[in-house]
Amino acid sequence: MKKLYQYTMILLAGVLGACSSMSVSDPYSDSFPADFDVNVYMALHPELRILQVKDYVSNQNAATEAAWAQQGLDAATLKANDEAAFKTNTTALASIYANPYLGGYNAAGWETDQADSTVLADLLAFNFIGTTEDLTELQNIPVNEFLISQQYIMFGQSHGWAYRLCTDAEAADLVNHPDRKTLKIDSLQRASATAEKAADAMKFVADTNLYCRDAAGADRVIQ
């Protein structure tokens, strides 16, 4: 499951990167559902914001390291010292860990996971080198709503991602609004993803339905 999550995150990073080259007047902008709300979509898929934040921090850190080097400072040592200090700030780490748009972990797992080197390595991606106010800096990162909304047009829509919450009527009507996992398109796309990772040739089949998410977390057909 962890490998699948990592694969998905890498794939989404590529999609978001492609989105950044698109203009605001791109013709795809006419393809949004009438009730599409980028903030709702982001809340349903926080991994998009997580990728955006990690990319922002990485770019800022690269600029800081370059500035240190230009000043004749030992950038490698300064970075190592900063990261060591970051790892000891358990209050900030716990907040980052449990924030759905940062670490994205369940808060209840912090007591156990704070000793997990893999988790700490993941949280390190949220460390701004050159400052001790990491949490404040992270909270001040602007949301690029354009990139997130274009991800839906370029990837999410064709892959059957839910874009809004289900209404009570939709959630109560499993006949007319079935769970996506029961549909043939779901199995077809899963097979396509498996074939792609195995470097096998298999044509991708786009999902033409729209989906909402119910209270239980199931993605249901809207139309």
mmCIF file of C-alpha atoms in Angstrom:
data_model
loop_
_atom_site.group_PDB
_atom_site.id
_atom_site.type_symbol
_atom_site.label_atom_id
_atom_site.label_comp_id
_atom_site.label_asym_id
_atom_site.label_seq_id
_atom_site.Cartn_x
_atom_site.Cartn_y
_atom_site.Cartn_z
ATOM 1 C CA MET A 1 0.000 0.000 0.000
ATOM 2 C CA LYS A 2 2.843 2.378 0.842
ATOM 3 C CA LYS A 3 4.460 1.763 -2.567
ATOM 4 C CA LEU A 4 1.145 2.451 -4.299
ATOM 5 C CA TYR A 5 0.794 5.705 -2.340
ATOM 6 C CA GLN A 6 4.319 6.765 -3.317
ATOM 7 C CA TYR A 7 3.646 5.906 -6.965
ATOM 8 C CA THR A 8 0.461 7.969 -6.904
ATOM 9 C CA MET A 9 2.246 10.919 -5.340
ATOM 10 C CA ILE A 10 4.971 10.816 -8.005
ATOM 11 C CA LEU A 11 2.333 10.651 -10.733
ATOM 12 C CA LEU A 12 0.450 13.594 -9.253
ATOM 13 C CA ALA A 13 3.656 15.606 -9.027
ATOM 14 C CA GLY A 14 4.055 15.206 -12.771
ATOM 15 C CA VAL A 15 0.472 16.227 -13.380
ATOM 16 C CA LEU A 16 0.800 19.337 -11.225
ATOM 17 C CA GLY A 17 4.038 20.213 -12.985
ATOM 18 C CA ALA A 18 2.296 19.972 -16.348
ATOM 19 C CA CYS A 19 -0.524 22.149 -15.042
ATOM 20 C CA SER A 20 1.905 24.941 -14.177
ATOM 21 C CA SER A 21 2.633 25.524 -17.858
ATOM 22 C CA MET A 22 -1.025 26.066 -18.736
ATOM 23 C CA SER A 23 -2.517 29.507 -19.109
ATOM 24 C CA VAL A 24 -5.550 30.681 -17.176
ATOM 25 C CA SER A 25 -7.416 31.051 -20.472
ATOM 26 C CA ASP A 26 -6.853 27.399 -21.372
ATOM 27 C CA PRO A 27 -9.914 25.889 -23.120
ATOM 28 C CA TYR A 28 -10.025 23.071 -20.546
ATOM 29 C CA SER A 29 -11.437 25.620 -18.106
ATOM 30 C CA ASP A 30 -14.854 25.130 -19.749
ATOM 31 C CA SER A 31 -14.871 21.448 -18.756
ATOM 32 C CA PHE A 32 -15.494 21.905 -15.025
ATOM 33 C CA PRO A 33 -18.785 20.678 -13.570
ATOM 34 C CA ALA A 34 -21.065 23.630 -12.875
ATOM 35 C CA ASP A 35 -20.798 23.136 -9.103
ATOM 36 C CA PHE A 36 -17.041 22.529 -8.974
ATOM 37 C CA ASP A 37 -15.354 24.216 -5.980
ATOM 38 C CA VAL A 38 -11.567 24.010 -5.811
ATOM 39 C CA ASN A 39 -11.545 24.228 -2.004
ATOM 40 C CA VAL A 40 -13.930 21.299 -1.684
ATOM 41 C CA TYR A 41 -11.896 19.328 -4.213
ATOM 42 C CA MET A 42 -8.702 20.052 -2.276
ATOM 43 C CA ALA A 43 -10.340 18.954 0.971
ATOM 44 C CA LEU A 44 -11.342 15.657 -0.654
ATOM 45 C CA HIS A 45 -7.828 15.171 -2.047
ATOM 46 C CA PRO A 46 -5.400 16.823 0.406
ATOM 47 C CA GLU A 47 -2.465 15.040 -1.231
ATOM 48 C CA LEU A 48 -2.615 17.719 -3.941
ATOM 49 C CA ARG A 49 -1.961 20.458 -1.401
ATOM 50 C CA ILE A 50 0.700 18.334 0.309
ATOM 51 C CA LEU A 51 2.606 18.031 -2.964
ATOM 52 C CA GLN A 52 2.269 21.763 -3.527
ATOM 53 C CA VAL A 53 3.666 22.565 -0.077
ATOM 54 C CA LYS A 54 6.570 20.136 -0.414
ATOM 55 C CA ASP A 55 7.485 21.629 -3.782
ATOM 56 C CA TYR A 56 7.332 25.159 -2.353
ATOM 57 C CA VAL A 57 9.582 24.249 0.598
ATOM 58 C CA SER A 58 12.049 22.470 -1.672
ATOM 59 C CA ASN A 59 12.360 25.507 -3.950
ATOM 60 C CA GLN A 60 12.800 27.881 -1.008
ATOM 61 C CA ASN A 61 15.460 25.663 0.530
ATOM 62 C CA ALA A 62 17.365 25.463 -2.744
ATOM 63 C CA ALA A 63 17.407 29.267 -2.891
ATOM 64 C CA THR A 64 18.604 29.482 0.723
ATOM 65 C CA GLU A 65 21.416 26.995 0.115
ATOM 66 C CA ALA A 66 22.482 28.893 -2.988
ATOM 67 C CA ALA A 67 22.545 32.156 -1.024
ATOM 68 C CA TRP A 68 24.644 30.584 1.711
ATOM 69 C CA ALA A 69 27.100 29.249 -0.845
ATOM 70 C CA GLN A 70 27.401 32.687 -2.489
ATOM 71 C CA GLN A 71 28.225 34.136 0.907
ATOM 72 C CA GLY A 72 31.037 31.614 1.313
ATOM 73 C CA LEU A 73 29.217 29.745 4.091
ATOM 74 C CA ASP A 74 29.254 26.000 4.621
ATOM 75 C CA ALA A 75 25.762 25.321 3.282
ATOM 76 C CA ALA A 76 25.911 21.574 3.933
ATOM 77 C CA THR A 77 26.755 22.017 7.610
ATOM 78 C CA LEU A 78 24.196 24.776 8.107
ATOM 79 C CA LYS A 79 21.521 22.622 6.507
ATOM 80 C CA ALA A 80 22.442 19.593 8.632
ATOM 81 C CA ASN A 81 22.323 21.665 11.824
ATOM 82 C CA ASP A 82 18.972 23.151 10.854
ATOM 83 C CA GLU A 83 17.481 19.734 10.128
ATOM 84 C CA ALA A 84 18.771 18.374 13.434
ATOM 85 C CA ALA A 85 17.091 21.240 15.285
ATOM 86 C CA PHE A 86 13.874 20.678 13.338
ATOM 87 C CA LYS A 87 13.751 17.042 14.433
ATOM 88 C CA THR A 88 13.925 18.043 18.106
ATOM 89 C CA ASN A 89 10.977 20.456 17.881
ATOM 90 C CA THR A 90 8.366 17.872 18.784
ATOM 91 C CA THR A 91 5.591 20.443 19.226
ATOM 92 C CA ALA A 92 5.925 21.686 15.654
ATOM 93 C CA LEU A 93 6.473 18.158 14.340
ATOM 94 C CA ALA A 94 3.278 16.917 15.973
ATOM 95 C CA SER A 95 1.291 19.776 14.405
ATOM 96 C CA ILE A 96 2.782 19.141 10.968
ATOM 97 C CA TYR A 97 2.231 15.398 11.331
ATOM 98 C CA ALA A 98 -1.496 15.751 12.022
ATOM 99 C CA ASN A 99 -2.279 18.611 9.627
ATOM 100 C CA PRO A 100 -4.293 17.149 6.697
ATOM 101 C CA TYR A 101 -2.551 19.508 4.253
ATOM 102 C CA LEU A 102 0.965 18.803 5.568
ATOM 103 C CA GLY A 103 1.893 15.442 7.077
ATOM 104 C CA GLY A 104 -1.596 14.109 6.576
ATOM 105 C CA TYR A 105 -1.284 11.490 9.320
ATOM 106 C CA ASN A 106 -3.804 10.499 11.989
ATOM 107 C CA ALA A 107 -3.000 12.490 15.130
ATOM 108 C CA ALA A 108 -3.522 9.387 17.266
ATOM 109 C CA GLY A 109 -0.458 7.774 15.698
ATOM 110 C CA TRP A 110 2.039 10.466 16.702
ATOM 111 C CA GLU A 111 3.130 8.876 19.995
ATOM 112 C CA THR A 112 4.258 5.799 18.095
ATOM 113 C CA ASP A 113 5.384 7.326 14.820
ATOM 114 C CA GLN A 114 7.593 10.060 16.280
ATOM 115 C CA ALA A 115 10.257 7.392 16.746
ATOM 116 C CA ASP A 116 9.843 6.113 13.179
ATOM 117 C CA SER A 117 12.757 7.277 11.008
ATOM 118 C CA THR A 118 10.668 6.952 7.840
ATOM 119 C CA VAL A 119 7.990 9.264 9.205
ATOM 120 C CA LEU A 120 10.580 11.761 10.400
ATOM 121 C CA ALA A 121 12.219 11.699 6.962
ATOM 122 C CA ASP A 122 8.832 12.480 5.422
ATOM 123 C CA LEU A 123 8.235 15.359 7.839
ATOM 124 C CA LEU A 124 11.664 16.739 7.014
ATOM 125 C CA ALA A 125 10.220 17.746 3.644
ATOM 126 C CA PHE A 126 8.312 20.457 5.542
ATOM 127 C CA ASN A 127 11.421 21.984 7.114
ATOM 128 C CA PHE A 128 12.387 25.479 5.971
ATOM 129 C CA ILE A 129 16.128 25.734 6.447
ATOM 130 C CA GLY A 130 17.361 29.036 7.824
ATOM 131 C CA THR A 131 14.405 29.622 10.145
ATOM 132 C CA THR A 132 13.022 28.186 13.366
ATOM 133 C CA GLU A 133 9.467 29.319 12.548
ATOM 134 C CA ASP A 134 8.709 26.400 10.262
ATOM 135 C CA LEU A 135 5.079 25.954 11.258
ATOM 136 C CA THR A 136 4.287 29.634 10.746
ATOM 137 C CA GLU A 137 6.038 29.654 7.387
ATOM 138 C CA LEU A 138 4.144 26.552 6.277
ATOM 139 C CA GLN A 139 0.809 28.064 7.233
ATOM 140 C CA ASN A 140 1.629 31.176 5.206
ATOM 141 C CA ILE A 141 2.290 29.317 1.945
ATOM 142 C CA PRO A 142 -0.334 30.528 -0.537
ATOM 143 C CA VAL A 143 -2.632 27.972 -2.129
ATOM 144 C CA ASN A 144 -2.271 27.811 -5.896
ATOM 145 C CA GLU A 145 -5.910 27.077 -6.668
ATOM 146 C CA PHE A 146 -5.298 27.119 -10.400
ATOM 147 C CA LEU A 147 -2.921 24.151 -10.300
ATOM 148 C CA ILE A 148 -5.227 22.139 -8.087
ATOM 149 C CA SER A 149 -8.288 22.817 -10.226
ATOM 150 C CA GLN A 150 -6.392 22.011 -13.428
ATOM 151 C CA GLN A 151 -5.304 18.696 -11.926
ATOM 152 C CA TYR A 152 -8.978 17.753 -11.952
ATOM 153 C CA ILE A 153 -9.292 18.620 -15.640
ATOM 154 C CA MET A 154 -6.051 16.931 -16.680
ATOM 155 C CA PHE A 155 -6.166 13.859 -14.444
ATOM 156 C CA GLY A 156 -8.789 13.659 -11.727
ATOM 157 C CA GLN A 157 -11.873 13.767 -13.934
ATOM 158 C CA SER A 158 -10.719 11.060 -16.343
ATOM 159 C CA HIS A 159 -9.594 8.875 -13.418
ATOM 160 C CA GLY A 160 -12.895 9.090 -11.572
ATOM 161 C CA TRP A 161 -11.911 11.331 -8.684
ATOM 162 C CA ALA A 162 -14.814 12.679 -6.618
ATOM 163 C CA TYR A 163 -15.040 16.460 -6.861
ATOM 164 C CA ARG A 164 -17.708 17.208 -4.257
ATOM 165 C CA LEU A 165 -19.622 15.683 -1.352
ATOM 166 C CA CYS A 166 -22.769 13.683 -2.026
ATOM 167 C CA THR A 167 -26.132 15.132 -1.155
ATOM 168 C CA ASP A 168 -28.276 13.195 1.327
ATOM 169 C CA ALA A 169 -30.459 12.003 -1.558
ATOM 170 C CA GLU A 170 -27.466 10.750 -3.549
ATOM 171 C CA ALA A 171 -25.995 8.987 -0.536
ATOM 172 C CA ALA A 172 -29.282 7.230 0.178
ATOM 173 C CA ASP A 173 -29.792 6.002 -3.389
ATOM 174 C CA LEU A 174 -27.285 3.242 -4.103
ATOM 175 C CA VAL A 175 -29.211 2.095 -7.177
ATOM 176 C CA ASN A 176 -28.893 5.337 -9.124
ATOM 177 C CA HIS A 177 -25.652 6.415 -7.428
ATOM 178 C CA PRO A 178 -23.563 3.234 -7.087
ATOM 179 C CA ASP A 179 -20.124 2.994 -5.526
ATOM 180 C CA ARG A 180 -17.441 3.450 -8.199
ATOM 181 C CA LYS A 181 -15.674 0.305 -6.998
ATOM 182 C CA THR A 182 -18.605 -1.751 -8.289
ATOM 183 C CA LEU A 183 -18.290 -0.374 -11.824
ATOM 184 C CA LYS A 184 -16.383 -1.888 -14.732
ATOM 185 C CA ILE A 185 -14.440 1.349 -15.305
ATOM 186 C CA ASP A 186 -12.814 0.973 -11.901
ATOM 187 C CA SER A 187 -11.437 -2.491 -12.665
ATOM 188 C CA LEU A 188 -10.370 -1.383 -16.155
ATOM 189 C CA GLN A 189 -8.390 1.548 -14.813
ATOM 190 C CA ARG A 190 -6.808 -0.525 -12.058
ATOM 191 C CA ALA A 191 -5.671 -3.027 -14.682
ATOM 192 C CA SER A 192 -4.321 -0.196 -16.818
ATOM 193 C CA ALA A 193 -2.332 1.215 -13.891
ATOM 194 C CA THR A 194 -0.868 -2.221 -13.134
ATOM 195 C CA ALA A 195 0.090 -2.687 -16.777
ATOM 196 C CA GLU A 196 1.722 0.738 -16.885
ATOM 197 C CA LYS A 197 3.920 -0.057 -13.870
ATOM 198 C CA ALA A 198 4.877 -3.344 -15.500
ATOM 199 C CA ALA A 199 5.681 -1.545 -18.782
ATOM 200 C CA ASP A 200 2.972 -3.509 -20.585
ATOM 201 C CA ALA A 201 0.957 -1.933 -23.379
ATOM 202 C CA MET A 202 -2.644 -1.331 -22.383
ATOM 203 C CA LYS A 203 -4.794 1.526 -23.577
ATOM 204 C CA PHE A 204 -6.064 3.807 -20.851
ATOM 205 C CA VAL A 205 -9.847 4.086 -20.720
ATOM 206 C CA ALA A 206 -11.063 7.471 -19.463
ATOM 207 C CA ASP A 207 -13.920 7.621 -16.981
ATOM 208 C CA THR A 208 -16.776 9.731 -18.341
ATOM 209 C CA ASN A 209 -18.835 9.761 -15.134
ATOM 210 C CA LEU A 210 -18.854 12.407 -12.426
ATOM 211 C CA TYR A 211 -18.507 11.397 -8.778
ATOM 212 C CA CYS A 212 -19.316 12.619 -5.288
ATOM 213 C CA ARG A 213 -18.045 11.218 -1.952
ATOM 214 C CA ASP A 214 -20.402 10.017 0.745
ATOM 215 C CA ALA A 215 -19.938 10.182 4.506
ATOM 216 C CA ALA A 216 -18.444 6.687 4.555
ATOM 217 C CA GLY A 217 -15.732 7.693 2.089
ATOM 218 C CA ALA A 218 -17.160 5.885 -0.928
ATOM 219 C CA ASP A 219 -17.104 7.645 -4.301
ATOM 220 C CA ARG A 220 -20.557 7.462 -5.851
ATOM 221 C CA VAL A 221 -21.749 8.119 -9.410
ATOM 222 C CA ILE A 222 -23.474 11.438 -9.912
ATOM 223 C CA GLN A 223 -24.217 10.861 -13.577
#
